[in-house]
Short mmCIF file of C-alpha atoms in Angstrom, two decimals:
data_model
loop_
_atom_site.label_atom_id
_atom_site.label_comp_id
_atom_site.label_asym_id
_atom_site.label_seq_id
_atom_site.Cartn_x
_atom_site.Cartn_y
_atom_site.Cartn_z
CA MET A 1 34.05 29.16 39.17
CA GLN A 2 36.52 31.29 41.06
CA ASP A 3 34.44 34.45 40.43
CA CYS A 4 31.36 32.76 41.77
CA ALA A 5 33.28 31.60 44.83
CA SER A 6 34.50 35.15 45.48
CA VAL A 7 30.99 36.58 45.22
CA ALA A 8 29.64 33.88 47.51
CA ASP A 9 32.39 34.51 50.09
CA GLU A 10 31.93 38.29 50.03
CA TYR A 11 28.16 38.72 49.85
CA ILE A 12 26.48 35.48 50.87
CA LEU A 13 28.72 33.89 53.49
CA PRO A 14 28.34 36.82 55.99
CA PHE A 15 24.66 35.98 56.43
CA GLY A 16 25.58 32.36 57.08
CA THR A 17 28.13 33.59 59.63
CA ILE A 18 25.35 35.49 61.44
CA PHE A 19 23.33 32.30 61.67
CA LEU A 20 26.40 30.42 62.95
CA ASN A 21 27.08 33.12 65.54
CA LEU A 22 23.49 32.83 66.80
CA LEU A 23 23.92 29.06 67.05
CA LYS A 24 27.15 29.46 69.01
CA PHE A 25 25.48 31.98 71.29
CA ILE A 26 22.72 29.58 72.34
CA VAL A 27 24.82 26.39 72.63
CA VAL A 28 26.27 26.88 76.14
CA PRO A 29 23.04 27.96 77.88
CA LEU A 30 21.18 25.21 76.01
CA VAL A 31 23.65 22.56 77.13
CA ILE A 32 23.67 23.75 80.74
CA VAL A 33 19.90 23.93 81.11
CA SER A 34 19.24 20.71 79.14
CA ILE A 35 21.68 18.66 81.25
CA ILE A 36 20.43 20.09 84.53
CA SER A 37 16.84 19.38 83.46
CA GLY A 38 17.85 15.84 82.59
CA VAL A 39 19.38 15.35 86.05
CA LEU A 40 16.26 16.78 87.70
CA SER A 41 14.16 14.23 85.81
CA MET A 42 16.23 11.54 87.50
CA GLU A 43 14.47 12.43 90.73
CA ASP A 44 11.25 11.08 89.32
CA ILE A 45 13.06 8.02 87.98
CA ARG A 46 14.41 7.33 91.49
CA LYS A 47 10.88 7.33 92.84
CA VAL A 48 9.63 4.64 90.49
CA GLY A 49 12.28 2.17 91.73
CA LYS A 50 13.97 -0.67 89.94
CA ILE A 51 12.11 -0.33 86.62
CA GLY A 52 13.40 3.20 86.15
CA ILE A 53 16.94 2.29 87.17
CA ARG A 54 17.04 -0.73 84.84
CA ALA A 55 15.67 1.32 81.96
CA MET A 56 18.33 4.03 82.49
CA VAL A 57 21.09 1.42 82.61
CA TYR A 58 19.87 -0.12 79.37
CA PHE A 59 19.50 3.23 77.63
CA THR A 60 22.96 4.37 78.75
CA CYS A 61 24.66 1.17 77.63
CA THR A 62 23.03 1.13 74.19
CA THR A 63 23.87 4.81 73.72
CA ILE A 64 27.56 4.18 74.50
CA VAL A 65 27.57 1.28 72.02
CA ALA A 66 25.82 3.49 69.46
CA VAL A 67 28.33 6.35 69.53
CA THR A 68 31.22 3.85 69.55
CA LEU A 69 29.77 2.13 66.47
CA GLY A 70 29.40 5.46 64.74
CA LEU A 71 33.00 6.40 65.45
CA VAL A 72 34.50 3.06 64.44
CA VAL A 73 32.49 2.61 61.18
CA SER A 74 32.92 6.22 60.05
CA THR A 75 36.64 6.18 60.79
CA PHE A 76 37.06 3.06 58.68
CA LEU A 77 34.91 4.18 55.75
CA THR A 78 35.66 7.89 55.34
CA SER A 79 39.20 7.16 54.16
CA TYR A 80 37.75 5.40 51.11
CA PHE A 81 35.40 8.12 49.93
CA PRO A 82 35.75 11.71 48.72
CA THR A 83 34.97 14.43 51.24
CA ILE A 84 34.11 18.13 51.16
CA ASN A 85 37.24 20.28 51.00
CA LEU A 86 37.21 22.35 54.20
CA GLU A 87 40.92 22.58 54.79
CA GLY A 88 40.70 26.37 54.79
CA VAL A 89 38.57 26.16 57.92
CA GLU A 90 40.91 26.26 60.92
CA ALA A 91 40.44 23.65 63.66
CA MET A 92 40.21 24.74 67.26
CA GLU A 93 43.46 24.22 69.05
CA ILE A 94 43.49 21.15 71.32
CA PRO A 95 46.80 20.73 73.16
CA GLN A 96 48.37 17.27 73.09
CA ILE A 97 48.22 16.15 76.70
CA THR A 98 48.24 12.85 78.56
CA LEU A 99 45.09 10.97 79.49
CA MET A 100 45.54 11.91 83.18
CA ASP A 101 45.97 15.56 82.31
CA GLN A 102 42.83 15.41 80.23
CA LEU A 103 40.98 13.90 83.18
CA VAL A 104 42.17 16.70 85.41
CA ASN A 105 41.19 19.35 82.86
CA ILE A 106 37.62 18.10 82.74
CA PHE A 107 37.05 19.62 86.16
CA PRO A 108 36.87 23.45 86.03
CA LYS A 109 38.77 25.71 88.46
CA ASN A 110 36.26 28.50 87.99
CA ILE A 111 32.78 28.79 86.57
CA ILE A 112 33.22 31.69 84.16
CA GLU A 113 36.15 30.63 81.93
CA PRO A 114 34.65 27.34 80.64
CA ILE A 115 31.40 29.11 79.70
CA SER A 116 33.13 32.08 78.01
CA SER A 117 35.65 29.94 76.11
CA THR A 118 33.22 27.11 75.23
CA GLN A 119 35.18 24.36 77.02
CA MET A 120 32.28 21.96 76.71
CA MET A 121 33.48 19.08 78.87
CA GLN A 122 33.91 21.51 81.80
CA VAL A 123 30.53 23.05 81.03
CA ILE A 124 28.98 19.59 81.26
CA VAL A 125 30.65 18.94 84.64
CA ILE A 126 29.34 22.29 85.91
CA ALA A 127 25.80 21.41 84.80
CA LEU A 128 25.99 17.96 86.39
CA PHE A 129 27.14 19.37 89.73
CA PHE A 130 24.31 21.91 89.78
CA GLY A 131 21.73 19.30 88.74
CA PHE A 132 22.71 16.77 91.41
CA ALA A 133 22.93 19.47 94.08
CA ILE A 134 19.41 20.78 93.25
CA VAL A 135 18.06 17.26 93.60
CA HIS A 136 19.86 16.49 96.86
CA VAL A 137 18.89 19.65 98.73
CA GLY A 138 15.26 18.65 98.32
CA GLU A 139 12.55 21.17 99.11
CA LYS A 140 15.00 24.05 99.54
CA GLY A 141 16.09 23.53 95.93
CA LYS A 142 12.55 23.87 94.58
CA PRO A 143 12.86 27.63 93.65
CA THR A 144 16.05 26.82 91.67
CA LYS A 145 14.32 23.84 90.05
CA ASP A 146 11.40 26.03 89.01
CA LEU A 147 13.85 28.59 87.63
CA ILE A 148 15.61 25.88 85.54
CA VAL A 149 12.24 24.66 84.19
CA SER A 150 11.35 28.22 83.26
CA LEU A 151 14.78 28.83 81.69
CA ASN A 152 14.39 25.61 79.69
CA GLU A 153 11.23 26.98 78.13
CA VAL A 154 12.80 30.39 77.46
CA ILE A 155 15.92 28.92 75.85
CA ALA A 156 13.81 26.52 73.77
CA LYS A 157 11.85 29.56 72.48
CA ILE A 158 15.10 31.41 71.62
CA LEU A 159 16.34 28.30 69.79
CA SER A 160 13.08 28.21 67.84
CA TYR A 161 13.71 31.77 66.72
CA ILE A 162 17.19 30.83 65.50
CA MET A 163 15.99 27.66 63.77
CA ALA A 164 13.28 29.66 62.01
CA VAL A 165 16.04 31.26 59.93
CA ALA A 166 18.03 28.02 59.65
CA PRO A 167 17.10 27.37 55.98
CA ILE A 168 18.50 30.81 54.99
CA GLY A 169 21.53 30.45 57.27
CA VAL A 170 22.34 26.95 56.00
CA PHE A 171 21.92 28.09 52.37
CA CYS A 172 24.34 30.98 52.94
CA MET A 173 26.87 28.70 54.58
CA LEU A 174 26.62 26.03 51.88
CA THR A 175 26.71 28.28 48.84
CA PRO A 176 30.40 29.16 49.16
CA VAL A 177 31.23 25.51 49.75
CA VAL A 178 29.34 24.43 46.61
CA ALA A 179 30.90 27.30 44.61
CA GLU A 180 34.37 26.21 45.73
CA ASN A 181 33.97 22.43 45.39
CA GLY A 182 31.41 22.10 42.58
CA PRO A 183 29.08 19.05 42.22
CA SER A 184 31.45 16.87 44.26
CA VAL A 185 29.71 18.24 47.37
CA LEU A 186 26.61 16.17 46.56
CA GLY A 187 28.68 12.98 46.41
CA SER A 188 30.23 13.81 49.77
CA TYR A 189 26.82 14.39 51.31
CA ALA A 190 25.73 11.04 49.93
CA VAL A 191 28.65 9.40 51.65
CA LEU A 192 27.71 10.98 55.00
CA ILE A 193 24.09 9.90 54.66
CA GLY A 194 25.09 6.37 53.61
CA VAL A 195 27.51 5.88 56.49
CA ALA A 196 24.93 7.16 59.00
CA TYR A 197 22.20 4.84 57.71
CA LEU A 198 24.62 1.92 57.59
CA CYS A 199 25.37 2.49 61.26
CA PHE A 200 21.65 2.67 62.03
CA VAL A 201 21.10 -0.73 60.43
CA LEU A 202 24.15 -2.27 62.10
CA HIS A 203 23.06 -1.00 65.49
CA ALA A 204 19.61 -2.50 65.05
CA LEU A 205 21.01 -5.85 63.94
CA LEU A 206 23.97 -6.06 66.29
CA VAL A 207 22.48 -4.54 69.45
CA TYR A 208 18.66 -4.49 69.47
CA ALA A 209 18.12 -7.87 67.81
CA PRO A 210 20.41 -9.90 70.17
CA CYS A 211 19.15 -8.01 73.24
CA VAL A 212 15.51 -8.67 72.40
CA TRP A 213 16.27 -12.34 71.66
CA VAL A 214 18.46 -13.11 74.65
CA MET A 215 17.02 -10.80 77.31
CA GLY A 216 13.50 -10.27 76.00
CA GLY A 217 12.55 -13.76 74.86
CA LYS A 218 11.36 -12.48 71.45
CA LYS A 219 12.60 -13.50 68.00
CA PRO A 220 14.20 -10.52 66.26
CA THR A 221 12.05 -11.13 63.13
CA GLU A 222 8.87 -10.97 65.26
CA PHE A 223 10.06 -7.87 67.06
CA PHE A 224 10.84 -5.90 63.93
CA ARG A 225 7.71 -7.12 62.14
CA LYS A 226 5.44 -5.94 64.95
CA MET A 227 7.41 -2.71 65.36
CA PHE A 228 7.23 -1.86 61.63
CA PRO A 229 4.12 0.39 61.80
CA ALA A 230 5.71 2.53 64.53
CA MET A 231 9.06 2.59 62.74
CA LEU A 232 7.37 3.68 59.50
CA PHE A 233 5.47 6.49 61.26
CA ALA A 234 8.63 7.61 63.07
CA TYR A 235 10.51 7.81 59.78
CA SER A 236 7.80 9.89 58.17
CA SER A 237 6.90 12.10 61.17
CA ASP A 238 10.50 12.71 62.39
CA SER A 239 9.23 12.84 66.00
CA SER A 240 9.72 10.35 68.82
CA VAL A 241 6.98 12.01 70.89
CA ALA A 242 4.43 11.99 68.04
CA THR A 243 5.20 8.31 67.48
CA LEU A 244 4.61 7.40 71.10
CA PRO A 245 0.98 6.13 70.69
CA TYR A 246 2.05 3.89 67.80
CA THR A 247 5.03 2.56 69.74
CA MET A 248 2.77 1.76 72.72
CA GLN A 249 0.34 -0.12 70.48
CA CYS A 250 3.15 -2.15 68.90
CA THR A 251 4.72 -3.13 72.27
CA GLU A 252 1.31 -4.09 73.69
CA ARG A 253 0.96 -6.55 70.80
CA MET A 254 4.25 -8.05 71.98
CA GLY A 255 2.93 -8.58 75.53
CA VAL A 256 4.15 -5.43 77.24
CA LYS A 257 1.73 -4.31 79.96
CA LYS A 258 0.23 -0.90 79.46
CA ASP A 259 1.53 0.69 82.67
CA LEU A 260 5.11 -0.53 82.19
CA GLY A 261 5.07 0.37 78.48
CA ASN A 262 3.73 3.88 79.09
CA PHE A 263 6.48 4.62 81.62
CA VAL A 264 9.45 3.10 79.77
CA LEU A 265 8.47 4.45 76.35
CA SER A 266 7.76 7.93 77.70
CA LEU A 267 11.10 7.91 79.53
CA GLY A 268 12.87 6.63 76.39
CA ALA A 269 11.30 9.35 74.22
CA THR A 270 13.03 11.84 76.53
CA VAL A 271 16.44 10.33 77.35
CA ASN A 272 17.10 7.48 74.86
CA MET A 273 18.57 8.88 71.65
CA ASP A 274 20.74 6.14 70.13
CA GLY A 275 20.14 7.52 66.67
CA VAL A 276 21.41 10.94 67.77
CA ALA A 277 24.50 9.32 69.36
CA ILE A 278 25.32 7.51 66.11
CA TYR A 279 24.81 10.63 64.06
CA LEU A 280 27.04 12.75 66.33
CA GLY A 281 29.81 10.15 66.15
CA VAL A 282 29.60 9.78 62.37
CA THR A 283 29.40 13.51 61.69
CA SER A 284 32.28 14.33 64.00
CA VAL A 285 34.65 11.94 62.20
CA PHE A 286 33.37 12.99 58.76
CA MET A 287 33.75 16.70 59.35
CA ALA A 288 37.17 16.26 61.00
CA THR A 289 38.26 14.39 57.84
CA CYS A 290 36.92 17.19 55.64
CA CYS A 291 39.02 19.71 57.62
CA GLY A 292 42.15 17.55 57.23
CA MET A 293 42.22 16.67 60.94
CA GLU A 294 43.62 13.45 62.32
CA LEU A 295 41.76 12.73 65.50
CA SER A 296 43.76 11.48 68.46
CA MET A 297 42.56 8.90 70.97
CA SER A 298 41.85 11.69 73.50
CA GLN A 299 39.65 13.41 70.90
CA TYR A 300 37.77 10.17 70.18
CA ILE A 301 37.15 9.80 73.94
CA ALA A 302 35.97 13.41 74.15
CA ILE A 303 33.58 12.85 71.26
CA ALA A 304 32.24 9.59 72.73
CA THR A 305 31.73 11.14 76.16
CA SER A 306 30.15 14.38 75.03
CA ALA A 307 28.00 12.65 72.39
CA THR A 308 26.64 10.21 74.97
CA ILE A 309 25.73 12.97 77.40
CA ALA A 310 24.44 15.20 74.58
CA SER A 311 22.15 12.50 73.18
CA ILE A 312 20.66 11.85 76.61
CA GLY A 313 20.13 15.55 77.10
CA THR A 314 18.91 16.33 73.57
CA PRO A 315 15.82 18.56 73.87
CA GLY A 316 12.78 17.26 72.01
CA ILE A 317 12.48 20.37 69.87
CA PRO A 318 13.39 21.10 66.22
CA GLY A 319 17.06 21.95 66.00
CA GLY A 320 17.90 20.54 69.42
CA SER A 321 20.33 17.93 68.17
CA LEU A 322 21.84 20.40 65.72
CA ALA A 323 22.61 22.81 68.51
CA LEU A 324 24.18 20.13 70.68
CA MET A 325 26.31 19.03 67.74
CA ALA A 326 28.31 22.20 68.36
CA MET A 327 29.03 20.97 71.85
CA VAL A 328 30.45 17.69 70.56
CA PHE A 329 32.48 19.41 67.89
CA ALA A 330 33.91 21.86 70.42
CA SER A 331 34.99 19.04 72.77
CA ALA A 332 37.24 17.64 70.03
CA GLY A 333 38.38 20.89 68.43
CA ILE A 334 36.37 20.41 65.23
CA PRO A 335 35.50 23.80 63.70
CA LEU A 336 32.00 24.94 64.67
CA GLU A 337 31.50 26.12 61.08
CA CYS A 338 31.02 22.44 60.23
CA VAL A 339 27.69 22.44 62.14
CA ALA A 340 26.13 24.58 59.44
CA ILE A 341 27.59 22.32 56.73
CA ALA A 342 26.07 19.25 58.40
CA ALA A 343 22.75 21.04 58.78
CA GLY A 344 22.21 20.75 55.04
CA ILE A 345 21.20 17.08 55.38
CA ASP A 346 20.06 17.06 58.99
CA ARG A 347 16.41 16.49 58.07
CA ILE A 348 17.20 13.42 55.93
CA ILE A 349 19.29 11.79 58.65
CA ASP A 350 16.90 12.84 61.39
CA MET A 351 14.23 10.54 59.98
CA GLY A 352 16.54 7.55 60.40
CA ARG A 353 17.78 8.48 63.83
CA THR A 354 14.23 8.99 65.08
CA THR A 355 13.35 5.51 63.86
CA MET A 356 16.39 4.12 65.69
CA SER A 357 15.47 5.87 68.93
CA ILE A 358 11.89 4.61 69.13
CA THR A 359 13.05 1.07 68.23
CA GLY A 360 15.49 1.21 71.17
CA ASP A 361 12.70 2.38 73.46
CA ALA A 362 10.53 -0.57 72.44
CA SER A 363 13.37 -3.09 72.88
CA CYS A 364 13.86 -1.85 76.45
CA ALA A 365 10.16 -2.20 77.20
CA VAL A 366 10.06 -5.79 75.84
CA ILE A 367 13.14 -6.78 77.85
CA LEU A 368 11.86 -5.28 81.13
CA GLN A 369 8.41 -6.88 80.68
CA HIS A 370 10.08 -10.27 80.07
CA ASN A 371 12.11 -9.87 83.28
CA GLU A 372 9.02 -8.87 85.22
CA ASP A 373 7.15 -11.91 83.98
CA LYS A 374 10.05 -14.20 84.96
CA SER A 375 10.20 -12.65 88.43
CA ARG A 376 6.49 -13.25 89.00
CA LYS A 377 6.76 -16.85 87.89
CA SER A 378 9.71 -17.50 90.21
CA GLN A 379 7.86 -16.15 93.26
CA PRO A 380 6.16 -18.83 95.38
#
């Protein structure tokens, strides 16, 4: 076993390292452009008035709950199950500082250092400032907006190149781990998958079901029964956008008007990624445990904040969430090598998180339609 591990480390791992380096190279530009593009889309949301604002509030709140649920459940459960031995992988150094110091350090003192040193929270702040500024300057910001849109396409294409070799890269990263740990790796992966899907089910039952019942006037059993065709297609297709026609049909059967449903569901397919938020929270805790790390409260806050923003800004392209996982890991000092380890089961979990995301979109549409109907009835 040791000989196999040595061969894997010497001749196979380097190719995995190349893939990981490419992933690291694209993360910062991807995060910057994705978040700025997300802010620019808010300009259109502002134009559509209260429906857009209410939808964004709902999506943001459910995303925060989703990542919190993922962190809490995974923290509780991972201590009871075996994990992959990654203690040889060194964690990024995160100084122990006070909450106020951490707040101060979120805001960069220059633009170059956070980008070059992958200080992701500062990178996020930079992107947010640029995004809001482009929106607020109006017509004069149009050339910059066009540039961002163009860059978004270019970076998406670069990411597609990298993800084209992902199966080889992931294989080369996983082979040394399997050689070192043996069959126990499969059991550890099963734990990660199980915890993620448990959180998906809990989020649906504890968040979507009560919201639809209390705020949407629909029985949870009726909601999930009528949403089942869309949920089944989302699970098999692994694409929120491809599932959109099915989601629209299912919500129309629940009384959602076509114009409202089209807007809310299309918006949700872009910015509402509760499944991604859960996955980022669960994977962060799981990989930190594998590396022998004990996460501090400030690291939990960093994971929750970055995962919330990352899930909203997740590009709707293959590998988008995988690339942004590096951003979340970097914010908490979790080794970026763990991204490649998690990539081994990304496709299996992605089916579940896609199902969660479209279900959240539909719950929002049902709730907003119910509120609109109540408003019309109350008018004289």
